[in-house]
Coordinates of C-alpha atoms and ligand atoms in Angstrom, one line a residue:
D27 CA 93.9 74.0 89.9
T28 CA 93.1 77.5 89.0
P29 CA 95.9 79.6 87.5
L30 CA 98.0 81.9 89.6
S31 CA 97.6 85.5 88.8
P32 CA 99.8 88.4 90.0
I33 CA 98.2 90.9 92.3
P34 CA 96.9 93.8 90.2
F35 CA 99.0 96.8 91.1
A36 CA 98.2 100.4 90.1
L37 CA 100.4 103.4 90.6
R38 CA 99.0 106.9 91.1
I39 CA 101.2 109.9 90.8
R40 CA 99.5 113.0 92.3
P41 CA 100.1 116.5 90.9
L42 CA 102.7 118.8 92.5
T43 CA 101.0 120.8 95.2
C44 CA 101.0 124.6 95.2
T45 CA 103.5 124.6 98.0
E46 CA 105.8 122.2 96.1
T47 CA 105.6 124.3 93.0
R48 CA 106.1 127.6 94.8
R49 CA 109.3 126.4 96.5
G50 CA 110.6 125.1 93.2
D51 CA 110.5 121.3 93.6
R52 CA 111.3 119.4 90.4
Q53 CA 109.1 116.7 89.0
V54 CA 111.2 113.5 89.0
V55 CA 108.6 110.9 88.2
R56 CA 107.0 110.5 84.8
S57 CA 104.6 108.1 83.3
L58 CA 106.0 106.6 80.1
G59 CA 102.6 105.1 79.0
D60 CA 102.0 101.4 78.8
G61 CA 102.2 100.9 82.5
T62 CA 105.7 102.1 83.3
V63 CA 107.1 105.0 85.2
H64 CA 110.5 106.6 85.0
V65 CA 112.3 108.1 87.9
T66 CA 115.1 110.6 87.1
E67 CA 117.7 112.0 89.4
A68 CA 118.0 108.8 91.3
R69 CA 121.6 107.5 91.6
H70 CA 120.7 105.5 88.6
D71 CA 117.6 106.4 86.6
A72 CA 115.1 103.7 87.1
T73 CA 111.9 102.4 85.4
F74 CA 109.2 100.4 87.2
G75 CA 106.2 98.5 85.7
F76 CA 102.7 98.4 87.0
S77 CA 99.4 97.0 85.8
A78 CA 98.2 100.6 85.4
V79 CA 99.8 104.0 85.9
F80 CA 97.8 107.1 86.6
D81 CA 99.6 110.4 86.3
A82 CA 98.8 113.9 87.7
G83 CA 96.1 114.4 85.0
A84 CA 94.2 111.3 85.7
S85 CA 90.6 111.8 87.0
Q86 CA 89.1 109.9 89.9
E87 CA 86.8 108.2 87.4
A88 CA 89.8 107.1 85.3
V89 CA 91.3 105.5 88.4
F90 CA 88.1 103.7 89.2
E91 CA 87.7 102.4 85.7
G92 CA 91.4 101.7 84.9
S93 CA 92.5 100.1 88.2
G94 CA 90.2 97.1 88.1
M95 CA 88.1 98.5 91.0
R96 CA 84.8 97.9 89.2
Q97 CA 85.7 94.2 88.6
L98 CA 86.7 93.9 92.3
V99 CA 83.2 95.0 93.3
E100 CA 81.7 92.4 91.0
L101 CA 84.0 89.7 92.5
A102 CA 82.9 90.7 96.0
I103 CA 79.2 90.4 94.9
D104 CA 80.1 86.9 93.6
G105 CA 81.2 86.0 97.1
F106 CA 85.0 86.6 97.1
S107 CA 87.0 88.4 99.8
C108 CA 88.2 91.4 98.0
T109 CA 90.6 94.0 99.4
V110 CA 91.9 97.2 97.9
F111 CA 94.7 99.0 99.7
A112 CA 96.4 102.3 99.2
F113 CA 99.9 102.8 100.5
G114 CA 102.6 105.4 100.2
Q115 CA 104.2 108.1 102.3
T116 CA 102.0 110.7 104.1
G117 CA 100.7 113.3 101.7
S118 CA 101.1 111.0 98.6
G119 CA 97.3 110.9 97.9
K120 CA 96.1 107.7 99.6
T121 CA 93.0 109.2 101.2
Y122 CA 92.4 111.3 98.2
T123 CA 92.4 108.3 96.0
L124 CA 90.1 106.3 98.3
M125 CA 87.7 109.0 99.4
G126 CA 88.4 112.2 97.5
P127 CA 89.3 115.5 99.1
L128 CA 88.2 115.3 102.7
T129 CA 85.1 117.3 103.5
Q130 CA 84.5 117.9 107.1
S131 CA 80.8 118.2 107.0
K132 CA 77.7 116.8 105.3
S133 CA 76.6 120.3 104.3
Q134 CA 79.5 120.7 102.0
P135 CA 79.9 117.5 100.0
S136 CA 82.7 117.2 97.5
S137 CA 81.8 117.6 93.9
P138 CA 80.7 114.3 92.4
G139 CA 83.7 114.2 90.0
L140 CA 86.1 114.2 92.9
L141 CA 84.6 111.3 94.8
G142 CA 87.1 108.5 95.4
L143 CA 87.2 104.7 94.8
M144 CA 85.0 104.1 97.9
Q145 CA 82.0 106.2 97.0
R146 CA 82.2 105.0 93.4
S147 CA 82.2 101.4 94.6
F148 CA 79.3 102.0 96.9
T149 CA 77.3 103.6 94.0
Y150 CA 78.1 100.6 91.7
L151 CA 77.3 98.1 94.5
L152 CA 73.9 99.7 95.2
E153 CA 73.2 99.9 91.5
Q154 CA 73.9 96.2 91.2
S155 CA 71.8 95.5 94.3
R156 CA 68.9 97.4 92.8
S157 CA 69.2 95.6 89.4
R158 CA 68.9 92.3 91.3
G159 CA 65.7 93.5 92.9
G160 CA 67.3 94.2 96.2
D161 CA 68.7 90.8 96.6
L162 CA 71.9 91.9 98.3
A163 CA 72.0 92.5 102.0
L164 CA 74.7 95.0 102.7
S165 CA 76.4 96.0 106.0
A166 CA 79.6 97.9 106.8
S167 CA 82.2 97.8 109.5
Y168 CA 85.0 100.3 110.0
L169 CA 88.1 99.8 112.1
E170 CA 91.4 101.4 112.6
I171 CA 94.6 100.1 113.9
Y172 CA 96.3 102.7 115.9
N173 CA 99.4 102.0 117.9
E174 CA 98.8 98.2 117.5
Q175 CA 95.3 98.5 118.9
V176 CA 92.2 97.8 117.0
R177 CA 89.4 100.3 117.4
D178 CA 85.9 100.5 116.1
L179 CA 85.3 103.7 114.1
L180 CA 81.5 103.3 114.0
S181 CA 80.8 102.9 117.7
P182 CA 79.9 106.2 119.4
G183 CA 81.8 107.4 122.5
P184 CA 85.5 107.3 123.3
P185 CA 87.5 104.8 121.3
C186 CA 88.2 101.5 123.0
A187 CA 90.4 98.7 121.9
L188 CA 88.8 95.5 120.7
P189 CA 90.4 92.0 120.9
L190 CA 91.6 90.4 117.7
R191 CA 91.0 86.7 117.9
W192 CA 91.5 83.6 115.8
S193 CA 89.2 80.6 115.2
K194 CA 89.4 77.7 112.9
T195 CA 86.3 78.6 111.0
R196 CA 86.6 82.3 110.9
G197 CA 90.3 82.9 110.8
F198 CA 91.3 86.2 112.4
Y199 CA 88.4 88.3 113.5
V200 CA 87.7 91.3 115.7
E201 CA 85.4 90.5 118.6
N202 CA 82.4 92.8 119.2
Q203 CA 83.0 94.9 116.1
L204 CA 79.9 96.9 115.1
S205 CA 78.4 96.1 111.7
V206 CA 75.8 98.5 110.4
D207 CA 73.2 97.6 107.7
F208 CA 72.7 100.1 104.9
E209 CA 70.5 100.4 101.8
S210 CA 71.3 103.8 100.5
L211 CA 74.3 105.8 99.4
E212 CA 73.5 108.5 101.9
T213 CA 73.7 106.0 104.9
I214 CA 77.0 104.5 103.9
T215 CA 78.5 107.9 103.0
D216 CA 77.5 109.2 106.4
L217 CA 79.1 106.1 108.1
L218 CA 82.3 106.8 106.1
L219 CA 82.3 110.4 107.1
Q220 CA 81.6 109.8 110.8
G221 CA 84.3 107.1 111.0
S222 CA 86.9 109.2 109.2
Q223 CA 86.4 112.0 111.7
R224 CA 87.1 109.6 114.5
R225 CA 90.3 108.5 112.9
Q226 CA 93.4 109.6 114.8
T227 CA 95.1 112.5 113.2
S228 CA 97.8 114.7 114.5
A229 CA 99.9 117.7 113.5
H230 CA 102.9 116.6 111.6
A231 CA 105.7 118.3 109.6
L232 CA 104.8 116.6 106.3
N233 CA 101.0 116.8 106.5
R234 CA 98.9 118.5 109.1
H235 CA 96.2 116.0 108.7
S236 CA 98.5 113.1 108.5
S237 CA 96.7 109.9 109.4
R238 CA 98.7 107.9 111.9
S239 CA 96.5 104.9 111.7
H240 CA 95.6 102.2 109.3
A241 CA 91.8 102.3 108.5
L242 CA 89.9 99.3 107.2
L243 CA 86.3 99.8 105.9
T244 CA 84.7 96.5 105.1
I245 CA 81.4 96.0 103.2
H246 CA 79.8 92.6 103.9
I247 CA 77.7 91.4 101.0
R248 CA 75.1 88.7 101.5
S249 CA 72.8 87.4 98.8
R250 CA 69.3 87.2 100.4
T251 CA 68.1 84.4 98.2
S252 CA 70.8 82.1 99.4
I253 CA 69.7 82.5 103.0
L254 CA 66.0 81.8 102.3
P255 CA 64.9 78.2 102.9
T256 CA 65.3 76.4 99.6
R257 CA 63.2 73.5 98.5
V258 CA 66.2 71.7 96.9
P259 CA 69.2 71.2 99.2
Q260 CA 72.1 73.4 98.1
P261 CA 74.7 71.3 96.3
S262 CA 77.9 71.4 98.4
A263 CA 79.8 72.8 95.5
C264 CA 77.7 76.0 95.7
P265 CA 79.6 78.4 98.0
S266 CA 77.7 80.3 100.6
K267 CA 77.5 83.7 99.0
L268 CA 79.1 86.0 101.5
G269 CA 81.4 88.4 99.8
T270 CA 83.5 91.2 101.4
L271 CA 84.9 94.3 100.0
C272 CA 87.5 95.9 102.1
F273 CA 89.2 99.3 101.7
V274 CA 92.5 99.8 103.5
D275 CA 93.9 103.2 103.9
L276 CA 97.3 102.6 105.3
A277 CA 99.2 105.1 107.5
G278 CA 102.1 106.9 106.0
S279 CA 105.1 104.7 105.1
E280 CA 107.8 107.4 105.6
R281 CA 110.7 106.9 107.9
V282 CA 110.7 108.7 111.3
K283 CA 113.8 110.8 110.9
E284 CA 112.4 112.7 107.9
T285 CA 109.2 113.7 109.6
G286 CA 110.7 115.4 112.6
S287 CA 108.7 113.2 114.9
S288 CA 109.5 113.0 118.6
G289 CA 108.0 111.6 121.8
E290 CA 104.6 110.2 121.3
L291 CA 104.7 110.8 117.6
S292 CA 107.7 108.7 117.2
V293 CA 106.1 105.8 119.1
E294 CA 103.2 106.0 116.6
A295 CA 105.7 106.1 113.7
N296 CA 107.5 103.1 115.0
N297 CA 104.3 101.1 115.3
I298 CA 103.2 102.1 111.9
N299 CA 106.5 101.2 110.4
R300 CA 106.6 97.9 112.2
S301 CA 103.3 96.8 110.8
L302 CA 104.3 97.9 107.3
L303 CA 107.5 96.0 107.7
A304 CA 105.5 92.9 108.8
L305 CA 103.2 93.4 105.8
G306 CA 106.3 93.7 103.5
H307 CA 107.8 90.6 105.1
C308 CA 104.6 88.5 104.5
I309 CA 104.4 89.8 101.0
S310 CA 108.0 88.9 100.1
L311 CA 107.5 85.4 101.6
L312 CA 104.3 85.0 99.6
A313 CA 106.3 85.9 96.5
K314 CA 108.3 82.7 96.7
P315 CA 107.2 79.7 94.7
R316 CA 104.6 77.7 96.6
G317 CA 106.8 74.7 97.1
K318 CA 109.6 76.8 98.7
R319 CA 107.3 78.8 101.0
T320 CA 107.9 78.7 104.7
H321 CA 105.5 79.7 107.4
I322 CA 104.0 83.2 106.7
P323 CA 104.2 85.3 109.9
Y324 CA 100.8 86.9 109.8
R325 CA 100.8 87.0 113.6
D326 CA 103.6 89.6 113.6
S327 CA 101.2 92.6 113.5
K328 CA 97.5 93.4 113.8
L329 CA 97.5 94.6 110.2
T330 CA 98.8 91.3 108.8
R331 CA 96.4 89.3 110.9
L332 CA 93.5 91.4 109.6
L333 CA 94.7 91.1 106.0
A334 CA 95.7 87.4 106.2
R335 CA 92.7 86.2 104.3
S336 CA 93.0 88.6 101.5
L337 CA 96.7 88.3 101.1
G338 CA 97.2 84.6 101.4
G339 CA 94.0 82.7 101.0
S340 CA 91.5 82.8 98.2
G341 CA 91.2 86.5 98.6
I342 CA 91.6 89.0 95.8
T343 CA 93.7 92.0 96.3
L344 CA 94.1 95.3 94.4
M345 CA 97.0 97.5 95.4
V346 CA 97.2 101.2 94.7
A347 CA 100.6 102.7 95.4
C348 CA 100.6 106.5 95.7
I349 CA 103.5 108.7 95.2
S350 CA 104.4 112.4 94.9
P351 CA 106.3 113.5 91.8
S352 CA 108.4 116.0 93.8
S353 CA 112.2 115.8 93.9
R354 CA 112.0 116.3 97.7
C355 CA 110.1 113.0 98.1
L356 CA 112.6 111.1 95.9
S357 CA 113.9 108.6 98.5
E358 CA 110.4 107.8 99.9
T359 CA 109.1 107.5 96.3
L360 CA 111.8 105.0 95.5
S361 CA 111.1 103.0 98.6
T362 CA 107.4 102.9 97.7
L363 CA 108.3 101.8 94.1
H364 CA 110.7 99.1 95.3
Y365 CA 108.1 97.8 97.9
A366 CA 105.5 97.7 95.1
S367 CA 107.8 95.8 92.7
R368 CA 108.4 93.2 95.3
A369 CA 104.7 92.9 96.1
R370 CA 103.8 92.6 92.5
K371 CA 105.5 89.2 92.3
V372 CA 102.9 87.7 94.7
T373 CA 100.5 85.5 93.0
T374 CA 97.1 84.5 94.3
R375 CA 94.9 81.6 93.3
R376 CA 91.7 82.6 91.7
Ligands
LIG403 P1 97.7 110.8 102.3 O1 96.4 110.2 102.6 O2 98.5 109.8 101.5 O3 98.4 111.3 103.5 P2 96.2 112.8 101.0 O4 95.2 112.0 100.2 O5 95.7 113.5 102.2 O6 97.5 112.0 101.3 O7 96.7 113.9 100.0 C1 97.6 115.0 100.4 C2 97.2 116.3 99.7 O8 97.3 116.2 98.3 C3 95.7 116.6 100.0 O9 95.6 118.0 100.1 C4 95.0 116.1 98.7 O10 93.8 116.8 98.5 C5 96.0 116.4 97.6 N1 96.0 115.4 96.5 C6 96.3 114.1 96.6 N2 96.1 113.4 95.5 C7 95.6 114.4 94.6 C8 95.2 114.3 93.2 N3 95.3 113.2 92.5 N4 94.7 115.5 92.7 C9 94.7 116.6 93.4 N5 95.0 116.7 94.7 C10 95.5 115.6 95.3
LIG404 MG1 95.5 109.9 104.5

């Protein structure tokens, strides 16, 4: 038996925004170094531990290097199902951490220093592919879950819902999802940009570009040599080398009442919260010792179905919790930190 290891869990505290500073918000979260953060002004001051903490001054590069993202890319190349997901309330920096500041066009790319975990991973993956003489065949798919419907972000035309199915061999999978081959950074960056623009966004009191959907970009990595006919039959112990690297940008975790949502917006918010609750439920059940584990209700939401393999199986997950340091966000920040400390107890088999 391989040892159980806790899910690596990074925390990123974004800087106070100009608006927050102007209106006099206080900074209530501080990194204490050695992986802990301290929250003041809560009913009781509280300290939380993480595998890595990045405060307002941390660069995008520091997050890539210090979170374990580089190693995750390597594990995906080795054939593992790897997932990184960013969660936290709207405006806490999830998209910034994954993609950098959003640019709306190809003509004005962000400065290289601001590129997020995704672009840095693509660069590293392509470097690795080149150093193996182009041995890796790469393709990408990009989905969103919006109001409990799975949509393809890469297929042109109006978004249509795709069925999510289950089979014994594949587990949960999305039928007819588009998968696009790529060999250059430019191609995959274009796919990312096109897909992100198709993502549902709507005006919102907390963040005008608040994303109301969960977005999952998956890179499929196949080793070309393992699919060529081989003279010697492959020993059965040799796994078929098909790795995946999935980036999950979760919708905001805030509660409805604080965002002033109404009507259609509140239906969205309820669906978002229901799937985050389902995710939290699966995570807390997985946190129990293996012998005492009951059935894990992956089927409770589309999100947990799509993440079943990475959370429960032999998948490897990296979590990045994002928070604002502002006093105005205190209760959401605490709920993110509590959610994270529960999830940190989950162990996976390597
Ligand atoms: P979310 O995706 O969680 O809703 P965003 O990533 O859109 O949040 O971030 C909200 C705002 O804060 C954006 O304007 C973003 O550019 C800014 N921001 C987030 N994190 C950082 C950071 N680490 N450094 C500078 N600006 C940031
Ligand atoms: Mg976002």
